[in-house]
Structures are given as structure tokens and as C-alpha cells.
Short mmCIF file of C-alpha atoms in Angstrom, two decimals:
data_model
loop_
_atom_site.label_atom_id
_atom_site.label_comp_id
_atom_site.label_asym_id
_atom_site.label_seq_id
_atom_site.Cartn_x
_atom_site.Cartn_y
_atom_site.Cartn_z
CA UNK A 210 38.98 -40.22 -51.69
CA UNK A 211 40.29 -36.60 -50.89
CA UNK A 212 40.63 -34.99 -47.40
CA UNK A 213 38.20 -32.71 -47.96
CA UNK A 214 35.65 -35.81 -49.22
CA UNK A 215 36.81 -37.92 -45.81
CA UNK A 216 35.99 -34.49 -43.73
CA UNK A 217 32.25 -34.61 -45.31
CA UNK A 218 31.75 -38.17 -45.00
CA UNK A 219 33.02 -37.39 -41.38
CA UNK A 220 30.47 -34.81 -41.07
CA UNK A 221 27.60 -36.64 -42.78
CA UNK A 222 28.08 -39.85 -40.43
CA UNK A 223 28.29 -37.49 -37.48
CA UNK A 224 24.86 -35.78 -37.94
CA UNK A 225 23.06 -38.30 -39.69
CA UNK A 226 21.79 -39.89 -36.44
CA UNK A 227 20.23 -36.32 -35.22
CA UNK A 228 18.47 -35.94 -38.48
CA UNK A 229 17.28 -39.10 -38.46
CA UNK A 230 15.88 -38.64 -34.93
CA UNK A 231 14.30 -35.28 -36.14
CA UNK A 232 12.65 -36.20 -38.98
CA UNK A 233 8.53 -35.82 -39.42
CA UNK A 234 8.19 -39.21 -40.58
CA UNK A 235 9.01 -42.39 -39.79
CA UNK A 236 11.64 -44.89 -41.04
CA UNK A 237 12.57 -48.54 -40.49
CA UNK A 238 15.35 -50.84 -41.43
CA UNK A 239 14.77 -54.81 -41.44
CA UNK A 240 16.86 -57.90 -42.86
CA UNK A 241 15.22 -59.64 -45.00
CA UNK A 242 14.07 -62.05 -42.57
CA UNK A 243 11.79 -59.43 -41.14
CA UNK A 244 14.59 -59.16 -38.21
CA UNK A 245 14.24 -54.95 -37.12
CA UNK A 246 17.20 -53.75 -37.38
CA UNK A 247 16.39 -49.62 -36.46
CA UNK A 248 13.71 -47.74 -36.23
CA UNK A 249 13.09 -43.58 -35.44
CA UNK A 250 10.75 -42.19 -33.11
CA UNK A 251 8.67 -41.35 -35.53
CA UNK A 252 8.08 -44.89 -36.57
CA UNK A 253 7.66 -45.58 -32.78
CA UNK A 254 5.09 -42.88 -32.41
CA UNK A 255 2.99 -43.93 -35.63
CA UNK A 256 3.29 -47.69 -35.35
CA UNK A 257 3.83 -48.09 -31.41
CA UNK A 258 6.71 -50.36 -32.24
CA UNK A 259 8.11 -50.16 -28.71
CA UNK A 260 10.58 -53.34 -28.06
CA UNK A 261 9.52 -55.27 -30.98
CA UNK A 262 12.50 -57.34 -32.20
CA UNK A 263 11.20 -58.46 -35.75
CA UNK A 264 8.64 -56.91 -38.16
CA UNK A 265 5.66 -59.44 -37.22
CA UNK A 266 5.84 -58.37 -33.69
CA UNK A 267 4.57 -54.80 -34.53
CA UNK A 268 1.11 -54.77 -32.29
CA UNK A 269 -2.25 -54.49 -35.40
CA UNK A 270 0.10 -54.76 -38.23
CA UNK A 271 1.18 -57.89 -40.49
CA UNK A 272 3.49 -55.71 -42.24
CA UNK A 273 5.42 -58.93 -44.58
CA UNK A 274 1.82 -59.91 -45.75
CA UNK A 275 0.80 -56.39 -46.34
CA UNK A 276 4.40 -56.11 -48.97
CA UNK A 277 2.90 -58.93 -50.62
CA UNK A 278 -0.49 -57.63 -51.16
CA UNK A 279 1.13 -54.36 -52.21
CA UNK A 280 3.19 -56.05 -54.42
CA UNK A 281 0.38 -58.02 -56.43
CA UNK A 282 -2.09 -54.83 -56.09
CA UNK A 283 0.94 -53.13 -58.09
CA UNK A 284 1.23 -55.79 -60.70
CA UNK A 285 3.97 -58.30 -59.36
CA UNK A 286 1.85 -61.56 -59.83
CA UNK A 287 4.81 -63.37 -58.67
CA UNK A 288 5.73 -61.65 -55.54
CA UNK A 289 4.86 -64.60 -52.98
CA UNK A 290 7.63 -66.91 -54.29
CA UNK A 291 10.07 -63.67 -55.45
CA UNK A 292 9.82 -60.62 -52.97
CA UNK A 293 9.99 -57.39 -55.17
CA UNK A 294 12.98 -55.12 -54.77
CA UNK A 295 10.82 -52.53 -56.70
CA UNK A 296 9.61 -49.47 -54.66
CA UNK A 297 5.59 -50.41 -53.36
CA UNK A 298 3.44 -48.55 -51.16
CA UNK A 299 0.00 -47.89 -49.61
CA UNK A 300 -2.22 -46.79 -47.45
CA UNK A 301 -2.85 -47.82 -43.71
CA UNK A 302 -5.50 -47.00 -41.10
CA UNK A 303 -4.03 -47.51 -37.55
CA UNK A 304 -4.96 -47.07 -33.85
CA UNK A 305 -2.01 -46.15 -31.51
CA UNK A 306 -2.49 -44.90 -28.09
CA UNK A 307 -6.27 -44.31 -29.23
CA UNK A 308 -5.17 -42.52 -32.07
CA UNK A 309 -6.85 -43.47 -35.26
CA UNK A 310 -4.31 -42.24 -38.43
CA UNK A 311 -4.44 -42.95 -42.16
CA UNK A 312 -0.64 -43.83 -43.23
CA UNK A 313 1.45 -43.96 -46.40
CA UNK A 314 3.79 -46.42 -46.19
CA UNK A 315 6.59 -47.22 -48.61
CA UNK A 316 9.14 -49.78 -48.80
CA UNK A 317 12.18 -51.02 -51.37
CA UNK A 318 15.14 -53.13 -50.50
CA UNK A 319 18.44 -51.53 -50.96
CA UNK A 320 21.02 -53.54 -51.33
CA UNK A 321 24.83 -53.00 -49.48
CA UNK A 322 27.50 -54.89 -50.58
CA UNK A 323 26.62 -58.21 -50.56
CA UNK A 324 23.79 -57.92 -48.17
CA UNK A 325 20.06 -56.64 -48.27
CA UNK A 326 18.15 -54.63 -46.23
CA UNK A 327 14.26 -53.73 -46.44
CA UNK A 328 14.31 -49.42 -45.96
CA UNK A 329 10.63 -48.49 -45.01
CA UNK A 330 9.56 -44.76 -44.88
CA UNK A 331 6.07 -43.78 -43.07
CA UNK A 332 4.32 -40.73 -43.21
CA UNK A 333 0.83 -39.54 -41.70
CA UNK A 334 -1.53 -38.47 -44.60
CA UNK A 335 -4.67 -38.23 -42.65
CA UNK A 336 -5.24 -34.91 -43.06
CA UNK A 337 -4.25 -34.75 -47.05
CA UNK A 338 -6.78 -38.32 -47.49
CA UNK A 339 -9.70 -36.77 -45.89
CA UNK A 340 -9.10 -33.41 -48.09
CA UNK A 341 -9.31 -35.49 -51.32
CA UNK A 342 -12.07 -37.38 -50.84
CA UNK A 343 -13.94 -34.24 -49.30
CA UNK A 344 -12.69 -32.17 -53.01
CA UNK A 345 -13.65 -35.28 -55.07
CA UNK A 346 -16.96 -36.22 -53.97
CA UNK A 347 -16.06 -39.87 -53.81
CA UNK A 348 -15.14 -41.33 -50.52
CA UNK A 349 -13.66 -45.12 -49.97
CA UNK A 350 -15.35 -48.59 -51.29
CA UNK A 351 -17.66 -46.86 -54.19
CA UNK A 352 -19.28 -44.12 -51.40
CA UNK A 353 -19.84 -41.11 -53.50
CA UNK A 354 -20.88 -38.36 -51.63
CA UNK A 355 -20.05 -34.31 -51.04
CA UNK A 356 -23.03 -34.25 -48.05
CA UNK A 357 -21.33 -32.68 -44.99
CA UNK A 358 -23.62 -35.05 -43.13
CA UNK A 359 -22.72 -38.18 -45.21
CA UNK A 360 -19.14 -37.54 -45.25
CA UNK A 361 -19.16 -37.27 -41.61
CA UNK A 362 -20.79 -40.65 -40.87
CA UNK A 363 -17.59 -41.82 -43.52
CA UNK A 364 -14.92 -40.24 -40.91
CA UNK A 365 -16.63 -42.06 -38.22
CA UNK A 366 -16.43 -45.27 -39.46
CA UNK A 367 -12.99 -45.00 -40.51
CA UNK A 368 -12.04 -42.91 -37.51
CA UNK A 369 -13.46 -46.39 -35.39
CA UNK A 370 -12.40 -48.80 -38.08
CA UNK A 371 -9.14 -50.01 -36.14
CA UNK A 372 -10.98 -50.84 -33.17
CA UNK A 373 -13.10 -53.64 -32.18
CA UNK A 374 -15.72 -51.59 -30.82
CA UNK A 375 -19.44 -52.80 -31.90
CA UNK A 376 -21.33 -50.46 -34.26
CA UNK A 377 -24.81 -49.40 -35.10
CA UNK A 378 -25.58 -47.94 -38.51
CA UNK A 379 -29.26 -46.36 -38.23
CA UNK A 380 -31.10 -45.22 -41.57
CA UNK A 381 -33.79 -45.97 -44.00
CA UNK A 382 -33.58 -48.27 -46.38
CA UNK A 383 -31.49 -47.84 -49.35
CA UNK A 384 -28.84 -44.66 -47.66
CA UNK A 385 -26.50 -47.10 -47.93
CA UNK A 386 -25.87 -48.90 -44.51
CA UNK A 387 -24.33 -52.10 -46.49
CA UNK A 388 -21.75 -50.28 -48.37
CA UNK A 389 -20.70 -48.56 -44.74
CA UNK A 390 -20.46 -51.82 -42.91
CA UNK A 391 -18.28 -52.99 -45.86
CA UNK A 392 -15.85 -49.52 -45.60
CA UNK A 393 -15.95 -50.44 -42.34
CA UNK A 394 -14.31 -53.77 -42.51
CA UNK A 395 -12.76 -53.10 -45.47
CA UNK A 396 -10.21 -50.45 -43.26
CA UNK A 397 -9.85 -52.57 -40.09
CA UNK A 398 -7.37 -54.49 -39.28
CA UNK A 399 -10.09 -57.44 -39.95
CA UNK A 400 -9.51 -57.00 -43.78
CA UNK A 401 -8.10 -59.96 -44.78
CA UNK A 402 -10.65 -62.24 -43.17
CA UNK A 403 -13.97 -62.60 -43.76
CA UNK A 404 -17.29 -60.38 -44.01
CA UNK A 405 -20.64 -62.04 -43.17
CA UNK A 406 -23.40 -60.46 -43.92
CA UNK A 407 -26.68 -61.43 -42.31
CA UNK A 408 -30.33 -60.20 -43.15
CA UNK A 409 -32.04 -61.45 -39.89
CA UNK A 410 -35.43 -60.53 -41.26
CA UNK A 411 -34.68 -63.39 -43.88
CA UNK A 412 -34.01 -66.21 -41.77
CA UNK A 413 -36.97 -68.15 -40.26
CA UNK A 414 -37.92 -68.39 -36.95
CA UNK A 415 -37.01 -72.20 -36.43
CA UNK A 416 -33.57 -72.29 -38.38
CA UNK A 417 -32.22 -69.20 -36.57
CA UNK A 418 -29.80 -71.53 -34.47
CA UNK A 419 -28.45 -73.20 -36.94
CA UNK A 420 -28.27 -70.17 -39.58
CA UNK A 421 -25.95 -68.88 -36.80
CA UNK A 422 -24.40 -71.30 -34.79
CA UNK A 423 -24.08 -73.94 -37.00
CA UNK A 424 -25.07 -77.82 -36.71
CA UNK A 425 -23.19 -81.30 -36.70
CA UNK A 426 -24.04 -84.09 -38.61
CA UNK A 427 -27.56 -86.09 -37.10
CA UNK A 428 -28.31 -82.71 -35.24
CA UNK A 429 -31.99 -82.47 -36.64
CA UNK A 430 -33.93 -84.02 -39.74
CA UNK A 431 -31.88 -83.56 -42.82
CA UNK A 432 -28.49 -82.69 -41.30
CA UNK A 433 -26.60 -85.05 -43.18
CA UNK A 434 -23.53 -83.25 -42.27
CA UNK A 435 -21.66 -80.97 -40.40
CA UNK A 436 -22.85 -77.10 -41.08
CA UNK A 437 -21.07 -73.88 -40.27
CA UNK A 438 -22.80 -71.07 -38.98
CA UNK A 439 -22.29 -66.87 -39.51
CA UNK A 440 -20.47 -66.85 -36.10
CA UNK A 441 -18.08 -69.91 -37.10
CA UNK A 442 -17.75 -68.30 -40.70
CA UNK A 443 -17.18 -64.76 -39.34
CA UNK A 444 -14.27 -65.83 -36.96
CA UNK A 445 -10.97 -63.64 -37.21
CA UNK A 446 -13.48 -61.16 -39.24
CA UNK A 447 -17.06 -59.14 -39.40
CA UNK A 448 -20.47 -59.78 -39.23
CA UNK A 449 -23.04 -57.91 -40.37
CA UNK A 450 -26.48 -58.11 -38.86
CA UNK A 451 -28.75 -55.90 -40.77
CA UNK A 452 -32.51 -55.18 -39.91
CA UNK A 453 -31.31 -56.20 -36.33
CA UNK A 454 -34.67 -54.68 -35.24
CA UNK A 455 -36.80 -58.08 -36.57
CA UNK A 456 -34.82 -60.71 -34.33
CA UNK A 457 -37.26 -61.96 -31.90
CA UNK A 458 -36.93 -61.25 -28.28
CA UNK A 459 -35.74 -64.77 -27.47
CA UNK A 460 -33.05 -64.69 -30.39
CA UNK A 461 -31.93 -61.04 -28.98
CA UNK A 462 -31.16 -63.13 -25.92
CA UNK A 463 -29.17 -65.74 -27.53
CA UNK A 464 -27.32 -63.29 -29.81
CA UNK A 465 -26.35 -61.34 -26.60
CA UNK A 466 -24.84 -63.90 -24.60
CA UNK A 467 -22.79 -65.13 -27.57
CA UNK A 468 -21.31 -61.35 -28.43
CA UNK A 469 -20.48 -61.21 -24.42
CA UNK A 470 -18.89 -64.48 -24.12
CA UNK A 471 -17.35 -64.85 -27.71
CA UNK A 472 -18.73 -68.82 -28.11
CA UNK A 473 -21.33 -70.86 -28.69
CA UNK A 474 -22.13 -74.69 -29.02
CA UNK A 475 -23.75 -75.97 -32.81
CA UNK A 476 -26.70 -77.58 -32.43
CA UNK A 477 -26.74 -80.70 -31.11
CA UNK A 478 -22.70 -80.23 -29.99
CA UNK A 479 -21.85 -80.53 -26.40
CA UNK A 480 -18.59 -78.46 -27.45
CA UNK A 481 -18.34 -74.80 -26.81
CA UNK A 482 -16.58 -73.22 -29.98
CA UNK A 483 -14.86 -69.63 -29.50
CA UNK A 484 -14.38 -67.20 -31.62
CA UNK A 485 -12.99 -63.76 -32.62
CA UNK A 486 -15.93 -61.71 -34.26
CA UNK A 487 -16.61 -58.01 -34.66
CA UNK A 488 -20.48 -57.75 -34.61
CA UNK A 489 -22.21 -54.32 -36.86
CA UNK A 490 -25.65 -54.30 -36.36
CA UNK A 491 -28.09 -51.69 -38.82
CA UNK A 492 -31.83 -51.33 -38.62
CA UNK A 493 -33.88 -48.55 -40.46
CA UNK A 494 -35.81 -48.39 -37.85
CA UNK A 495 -35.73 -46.24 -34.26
CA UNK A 496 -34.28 -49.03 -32.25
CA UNK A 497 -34.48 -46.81 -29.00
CA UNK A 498 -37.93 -46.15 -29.50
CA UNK A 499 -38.33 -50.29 -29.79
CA UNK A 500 -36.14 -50.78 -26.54
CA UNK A 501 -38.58 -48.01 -25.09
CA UNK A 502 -41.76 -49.99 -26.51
CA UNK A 503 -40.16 -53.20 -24.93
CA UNK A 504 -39.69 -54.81 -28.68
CA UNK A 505 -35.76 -54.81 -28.40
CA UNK A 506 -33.82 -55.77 -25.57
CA UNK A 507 -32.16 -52.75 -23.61
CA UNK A 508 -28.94 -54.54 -22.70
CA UNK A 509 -28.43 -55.92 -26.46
CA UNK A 510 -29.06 -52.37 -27.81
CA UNK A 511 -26.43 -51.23 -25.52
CA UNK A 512 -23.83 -53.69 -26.49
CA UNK A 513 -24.52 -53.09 -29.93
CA UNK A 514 -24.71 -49.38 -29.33
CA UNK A 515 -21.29 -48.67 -28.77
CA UNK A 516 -20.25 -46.35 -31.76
CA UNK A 517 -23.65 -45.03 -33.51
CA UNK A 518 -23.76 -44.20 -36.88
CA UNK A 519 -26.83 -42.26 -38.16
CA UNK A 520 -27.13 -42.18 -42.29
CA UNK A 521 -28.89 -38.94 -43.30
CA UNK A 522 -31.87 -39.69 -45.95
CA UNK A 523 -31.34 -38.53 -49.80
CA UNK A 524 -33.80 -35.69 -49.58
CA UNK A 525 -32.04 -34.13 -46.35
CA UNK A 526 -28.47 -34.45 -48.82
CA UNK A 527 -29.71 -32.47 -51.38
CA UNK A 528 -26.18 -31.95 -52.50
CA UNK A 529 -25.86 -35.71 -53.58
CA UNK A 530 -28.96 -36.22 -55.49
CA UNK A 531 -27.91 -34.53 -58.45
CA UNK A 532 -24.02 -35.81 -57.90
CA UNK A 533 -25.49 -39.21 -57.60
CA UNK A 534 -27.49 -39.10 -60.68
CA UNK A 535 -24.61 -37.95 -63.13
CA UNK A 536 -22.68 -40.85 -61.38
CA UNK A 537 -25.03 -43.50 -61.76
CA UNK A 538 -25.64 -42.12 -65.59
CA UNK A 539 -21.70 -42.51 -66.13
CA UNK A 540 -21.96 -45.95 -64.64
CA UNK A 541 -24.30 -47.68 -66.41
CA UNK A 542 -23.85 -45.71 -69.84
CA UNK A 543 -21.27 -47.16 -70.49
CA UNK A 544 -18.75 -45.59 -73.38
CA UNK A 545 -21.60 -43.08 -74.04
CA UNK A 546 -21.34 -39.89 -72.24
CA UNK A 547 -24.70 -38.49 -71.57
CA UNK A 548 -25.64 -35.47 -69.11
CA UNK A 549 -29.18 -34.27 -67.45
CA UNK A 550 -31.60 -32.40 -68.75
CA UNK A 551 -32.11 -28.73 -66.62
CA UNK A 552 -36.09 -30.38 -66.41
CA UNK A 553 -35.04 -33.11 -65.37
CA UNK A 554 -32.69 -31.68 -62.93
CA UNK A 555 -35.45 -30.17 -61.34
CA UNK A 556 -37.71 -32.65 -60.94
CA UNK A 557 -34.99 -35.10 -59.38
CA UNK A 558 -34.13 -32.09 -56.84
CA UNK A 559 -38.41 -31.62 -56.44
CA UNK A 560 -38.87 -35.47 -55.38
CA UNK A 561 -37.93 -36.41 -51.49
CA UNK A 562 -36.82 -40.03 -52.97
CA UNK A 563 -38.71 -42.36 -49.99
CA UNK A 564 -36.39 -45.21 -51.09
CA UNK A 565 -33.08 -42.99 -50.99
CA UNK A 566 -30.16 -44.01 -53.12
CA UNK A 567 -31.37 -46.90 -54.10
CA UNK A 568 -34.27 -45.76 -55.90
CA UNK A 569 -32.36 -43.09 -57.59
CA UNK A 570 -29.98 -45.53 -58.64
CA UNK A 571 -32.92 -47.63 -60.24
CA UNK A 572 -34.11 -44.30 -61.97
CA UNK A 573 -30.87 -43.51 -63.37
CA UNK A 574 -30.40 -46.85 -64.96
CA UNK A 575 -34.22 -46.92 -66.51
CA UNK A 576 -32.97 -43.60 -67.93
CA UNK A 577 -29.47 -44.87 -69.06
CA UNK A 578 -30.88 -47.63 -71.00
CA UNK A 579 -34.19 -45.53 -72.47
CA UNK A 580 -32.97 -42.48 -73.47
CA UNK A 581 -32.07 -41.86 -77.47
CA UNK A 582 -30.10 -38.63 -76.96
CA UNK A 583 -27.10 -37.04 -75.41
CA UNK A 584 -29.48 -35.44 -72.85
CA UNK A 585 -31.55 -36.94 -70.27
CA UNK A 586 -35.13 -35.49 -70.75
CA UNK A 587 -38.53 -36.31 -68.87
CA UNK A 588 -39.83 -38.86 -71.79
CA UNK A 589 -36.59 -40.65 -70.53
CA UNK A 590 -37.29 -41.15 -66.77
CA UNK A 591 -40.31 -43.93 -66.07
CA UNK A 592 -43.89 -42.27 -67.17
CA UNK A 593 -44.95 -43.46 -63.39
CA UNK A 594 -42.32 -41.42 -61.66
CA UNK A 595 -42.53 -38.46 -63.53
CA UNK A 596 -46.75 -38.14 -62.92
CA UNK A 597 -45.63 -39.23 -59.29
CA UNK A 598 -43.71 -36.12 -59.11
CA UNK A 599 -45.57 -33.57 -60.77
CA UNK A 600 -48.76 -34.77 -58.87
CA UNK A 601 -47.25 -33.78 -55.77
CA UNK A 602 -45.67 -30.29 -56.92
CA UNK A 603 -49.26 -29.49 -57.96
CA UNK A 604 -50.51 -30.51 -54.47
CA UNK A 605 -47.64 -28.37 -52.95
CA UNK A 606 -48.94 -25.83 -55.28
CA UNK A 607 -52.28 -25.62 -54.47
CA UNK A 608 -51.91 -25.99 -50.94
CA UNK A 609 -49.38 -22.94 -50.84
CA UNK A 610 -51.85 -21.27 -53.15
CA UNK A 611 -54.67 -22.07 -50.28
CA UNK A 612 -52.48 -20.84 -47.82
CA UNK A 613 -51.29 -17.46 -49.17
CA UNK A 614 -55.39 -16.96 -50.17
CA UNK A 615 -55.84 -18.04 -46.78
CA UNK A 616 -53.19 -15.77 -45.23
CA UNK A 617 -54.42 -12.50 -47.37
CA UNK A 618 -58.07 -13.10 -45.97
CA UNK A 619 -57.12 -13.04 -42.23
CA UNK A 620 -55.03 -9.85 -43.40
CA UNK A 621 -58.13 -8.39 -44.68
CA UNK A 622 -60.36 -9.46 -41.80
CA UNK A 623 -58.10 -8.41 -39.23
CA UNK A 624 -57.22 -4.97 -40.81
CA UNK A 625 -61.37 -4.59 -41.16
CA UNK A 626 -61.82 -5.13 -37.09
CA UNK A 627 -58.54 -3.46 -36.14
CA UNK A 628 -56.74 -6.22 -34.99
CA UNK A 629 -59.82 -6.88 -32.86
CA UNK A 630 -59.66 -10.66 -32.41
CA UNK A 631 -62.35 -11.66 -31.06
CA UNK A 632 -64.51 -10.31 -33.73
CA UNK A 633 -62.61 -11.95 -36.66
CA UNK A 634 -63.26 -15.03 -34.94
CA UNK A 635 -67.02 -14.01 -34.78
CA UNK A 636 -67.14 -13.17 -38.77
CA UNK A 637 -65.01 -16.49 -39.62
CA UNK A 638 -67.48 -18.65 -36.90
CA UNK A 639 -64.54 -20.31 -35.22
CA UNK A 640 -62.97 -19.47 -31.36
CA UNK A 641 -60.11 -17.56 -30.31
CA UNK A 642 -57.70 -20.42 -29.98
CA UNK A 643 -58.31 -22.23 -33.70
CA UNK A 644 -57.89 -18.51 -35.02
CA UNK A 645 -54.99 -18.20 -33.37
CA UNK A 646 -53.85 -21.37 -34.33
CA UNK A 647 -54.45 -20.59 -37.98
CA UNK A 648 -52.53 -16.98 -37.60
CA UNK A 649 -49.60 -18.47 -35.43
CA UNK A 650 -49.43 -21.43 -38.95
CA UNK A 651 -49.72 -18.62 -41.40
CA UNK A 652 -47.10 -15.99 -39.56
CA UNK A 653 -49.55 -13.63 -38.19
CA UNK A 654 -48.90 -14.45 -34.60
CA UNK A 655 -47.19 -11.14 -33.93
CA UNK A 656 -49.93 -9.39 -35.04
CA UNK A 657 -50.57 -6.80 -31.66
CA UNK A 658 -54.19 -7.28 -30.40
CA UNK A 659 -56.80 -4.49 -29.79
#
């Protein structure tokens, strides 16, 4: 090595420590033991590593696990019994100093002489995530949407994600309240255990205890054996209550005092059982207006309540309905590429879809499998639908036609008695008010009296 290569090594090892203090985002060093070996500020800041000594001890994060799964995800079937030296990464949501971030992290081991080291870099893509699903239409666990509305409700739940907060998804049937409640575990820190999903308007009245809690062996008639219930299934993970509005009041009771206290007893145990369980509730119905009517208890809804999440309806997204239809076309048509008919079009953007996403979806498929062509035409969509629809644009027709003949007669009448309003109301045979009621419906309201 020359002088003048010693004097930039000199220099290099003399400022590297500044720019690795500076730097916008974060690195960490570990054996491969998981032992931390350094860390930046930046990795501090992101990961709130504090005075962790070893990789697991990073609060939220099972970082060795989380190589693994890269690892596999990335095609290294063998990466539990060989650790890959191969550069992985992905993506992680975490909650710092309540501050919710999407991360890219990436990680290779470098070797140094005869010794290893695990070099991690981590940067904050939050901002760059949320701009690509917002350009592409197509947000996390198969949520396709470009709905300011829709994609809100999707930052929410991944904004709260991290946390163990409770959570309320409110819409009609068919927005999609399953698929949220599954992006919503799917981006906690809850992934890797389990997701229960519960319809509690399915379960009978008299085997809601055990569906939940569980039973031993001898408990009741038939219990030949020990059963595990949602709660006992759902421990480390999620559960997912939905149509939380049909539980009777005496089950809202039970299912309260078990989210506040975390345990429960099996039927016919004597031993309390604890566990860790996030608890989503949904309901497509008003559940404040039950709590109001006295059908839902007010403390449950509040402990449920915690982070609402209201799901717009199709018809108010009309920017979806035709996005959703090409996707559910491309989905189901397999290798051939087909696209929608302008008439079509229309009458899909016409219809204000009562069952949402779900019945489009339906629609889409009966067209995907009928149609001949490479277009999607009206013979191709289910007879019933179509009359459904154009039935209803010729009652919207005719009723606006009634209206504007309607509007032009009260025109004509009050332009005949000089805005005199009293005697319109004489000629038509109705009062003042239901005359003004009629002119204040059609836009005559401002119409200056005599």
C-alpha cells in the first residue's frame, strides 16, 4: 500500500463514523448469533432499538424469523437449516413512539476474514408505498380500489395495524369488511399467528359458550372430549366478530367481560384460561343507532369502538365499479382477454349495486363464463339484471319527465297570476304550504311573491 493509499484509508476511517451517524436511513451490524453489534440513530429512531443487546430484544419485531420468512418468500426452501448469505428484503409496518411507518428492510451477511457479520440497511418507504398503491388502483391483500374514500379506510387500517387497539369496520354487506379485517391482521405484528373469523349470526343461541370459550371432556351431552373455543384458538392472534350487531344482549355481556379481563373458563372448567387476543368487530348495520334503541350494549360498543372504520357503498365509489368489473373479468377469464362493452359500461355505472362488490363480482363472473366474444355486451350479463336495470332508468325517466312537465306548469301558472301565490294555489286546488312545498322540490322557491 502507498502513502498516499494509507492517507485515504486514514481519511476514510476518520469520517466514516460521522457519515454513518448522518445518514437518512438506518443500519445495523449483528454476529451471527443475533448478538448487536452497532447500530445508527437512524435505526434507533425507526426501530426504537434503545439498549437492546441482541436482535430478538428489538421491542414488536422478531427480526431472525422475519430473515427466514424472507428467505423462503424469495425462493430459499432451505433457509431454516442453512441461513442465506444472499441479499433478502421486505417490507415492515411498525409503531414507534406512536408512529405508524411502512419499512424496507434489507439484509446480507458479509463476510471479514474469517468471521461473519449480518449488515442490515432500513429505510422509511411510507410515503413511496402509499403513492403506488394510490397510482395502481390495487391496495394490499387483493383490495382493488382508486375510491378516495376506500383508499382512506385502507390507510387507516394499516396506519392502526401495529397497535392492539380494538376496531369496528361498519358497512353493508358485501364492501368488503372481511378482506379489511384480514389486511388488518395481515400487517400487524399478529401475522404469524392466527386469524379467527367468527359469524355470530351463525352460531345458535345455546352453543354460543362453547363456540367461544371452549368445553372439556363430560362438560354437556356429547362432549366426548376436550374442545377449543375462538378465544383459545385466537390466542397470540385476531378475531374477527362479524355481524357483531346479532349477539344477544346476554352474550354482549359475556363477550365484554372476557375482552376486559383477557380470560375465560370452558364450560364446565373451574380453570380460568388467559389469553392474548386482538378483537375486530363489523356489523352492516348502525350499531349506535342499536346502542341508542337499547339493542346493543353501550359499554361493549365503546370497547369495540376504539378505531372506527366506515366502508363507503359501491354506488357512492363510482370510480371502482367500472375498475372492479375489468378486474373481476381478468380474474375469472382466465388466458382470454376480454373488455366491456360502452352499453354495458353504462348500465353497470346506471345500477346503485344494493349488494356492493359482491354482487358485481357475481355479475362479472356470469358474464366471464357466458359471453362468446371479445366484448362484454348486454345478451352477456344475466337477462334478470339487465330488465332490473333498465326498469328503473325508465322509472327515473318518467319521473324526471313528470317533474320537468310538472315544473313548466307551475312556470306557466305562476307567470299567468304574476307570481301571485295564493291564486295558483286556488287554480291548482291545493294550500299555500303544499304549493310551496312543490316549488321549493322543483327549484322555484326563489321565485319573489306578489
Amino acid at each position: 500500500m502507498t502513502d498516499l493509499d494509507s492517507k485515504a484509508l486514514e481519511i476514510v476511517c476518520t469520517v466514516m463514523p460521522q457519515i454513518l451517524e448522518s445518514m437518512t436511513f438506518g443500519m445495523m451490524v449483528a454476529d451471527p448469533q443475533g448478538k448487536l453489534l452497532y447500530h445508527n440513530p437512524m435505526a434507533d429512531r425507526f426501530l426504537g432499538i434503545h439498549s437492546a443487546a441482541q436482535l430478538r430484544d428489538i421491542p414488536n419485531l422478531q427480526l431472525q424469523k422475519e430473515i427466514v420468512r424472507a428467505a423462503i418468500s424469495a425462493g430459499h426452501e432451505d433457509a431454516v437449516s442453512r441461513p442465506t448469505e444472499n441479499c433478502i428484503s421486505w417490507d415492515r409496518v411498525v409503531t414507534v413512539d406512536n408512529e405508524t411507518r411502512i419499512l424496507a428492510i434489507r439484509t446480507r451477511m458479509v463476510r471479514q476474514r474469517d468471521q461473519k457479520y449480518r449488515v442490515f440497511f432500513i429505510e422509511d418507504v411510507t410515503t413511496l408505498r402509499q403513492a403506488e398503491r394510490s397510482l395502481s388502483g390495487e391496495a394490499r391483500a387483493g383490495i382493488h380500489s382508486k375510491d378516495p374514500q376506500m383508499l382512506r379506510a385502507i390507510e387507516l387500517i394499516e396506519q392502526v395495524a401495529p397497535s392492539d387497539a380494538s376496531v369496528l369496520i361498519q358497512g353493508e354487506s358485501g364492501t368488503g369488511k372481511g378482506m379489511l379485517a384480514r389486511l388488518l391482521h395481515d400487517t400487524s405484528q399478529r401475522a404469524h399467528k392466527a386469524l379467527v373469523e367468527v359469524n355470530c349470526a351463525a352460531i345458535p343461541e345455546n352453543l354460543w359458550e362453547a363456540e367461544f370459550f371452549g368445553a372439556v371432556k363430560g362438560a354437556y351431552t356429547g362432549a366426548v372430549g376436550d374442545r377449543i373455543g375462538r378465544f383459545a384458538a385466537a390466542d397470540g392472534g385476531t378475531l374477527f366478530l362479524d355481524e357483531i350487531s346479532e349477539l344477544s344482549k346476554p352474550h354482549q355481556a359475556k363477550l365484554l367481560k372476557v375482552l376486559e379481563e383477557q380470560a375465560f373458563e370452558p364450560i364446565g372448567s373451574m380453570k380460568t384460561r388467559k389469553v392474548d387476543v386482538r378483537v375486530v368487530a363489523a356489523t352492516n348495520q348502525g350499531l349506535k343507532d342499536a346502542v341508542e334503541r337499547g339493542d346493543f350494549r353501550a359499554d361493549l360498543f365503546y370497547r369495540l369502538n376504539v378505531i372506527p372504520v366506515n366502508v363507503p357503498p359501491l354506488r357512492e365509489r363510482r370510480s371502482d365499479i367500472i375498475h372492479l368489473a375489468d378486474y373481476f373479468l381478468a380474474k375469472f377469464g382466465g388466458r382470454e382477454t376480454r373488455k366491456i362493452g360502452s352499453e354495458v359500461k353504462h348500465l353497470l355505472l346506471d345500477y346503485p349495486w344494493p349488494g356492493n362488490v359482491r354482487e358485481l363480482r357475481n355479475i362479472m363472473e356470469y358474464a366471464s363464463i357466458c359471453a362468446n366474444g371479445s366484448e362484454i355486451e348486454l345478451a352477456d350479463l344475466p337477462q334478470d339484471f339487465v330488465e332490473r336495470v333498465q326498469k328503473r332508468s325508465s322509472t327515473a325517466a318518467g319521473s324526471e319527465q313528470n317533474g320537468d312537465e310538472e315544473k313548466d306548469l307551475l312556470i306557466n301558472l305562476l307567470q299567468k297570476h304574476g307570481n301571485n301565490r295564493s291564486a295558483v294555489a286556488r287554480e291548482l286546488g291545493i294550500d299555500r304550504v303544499t304549493l310551496w312545498r312543490r316549488m321549493t322540490r322543483l327549484g322555484l322557491s326563489n321565485v319573489s311573491e306578489v
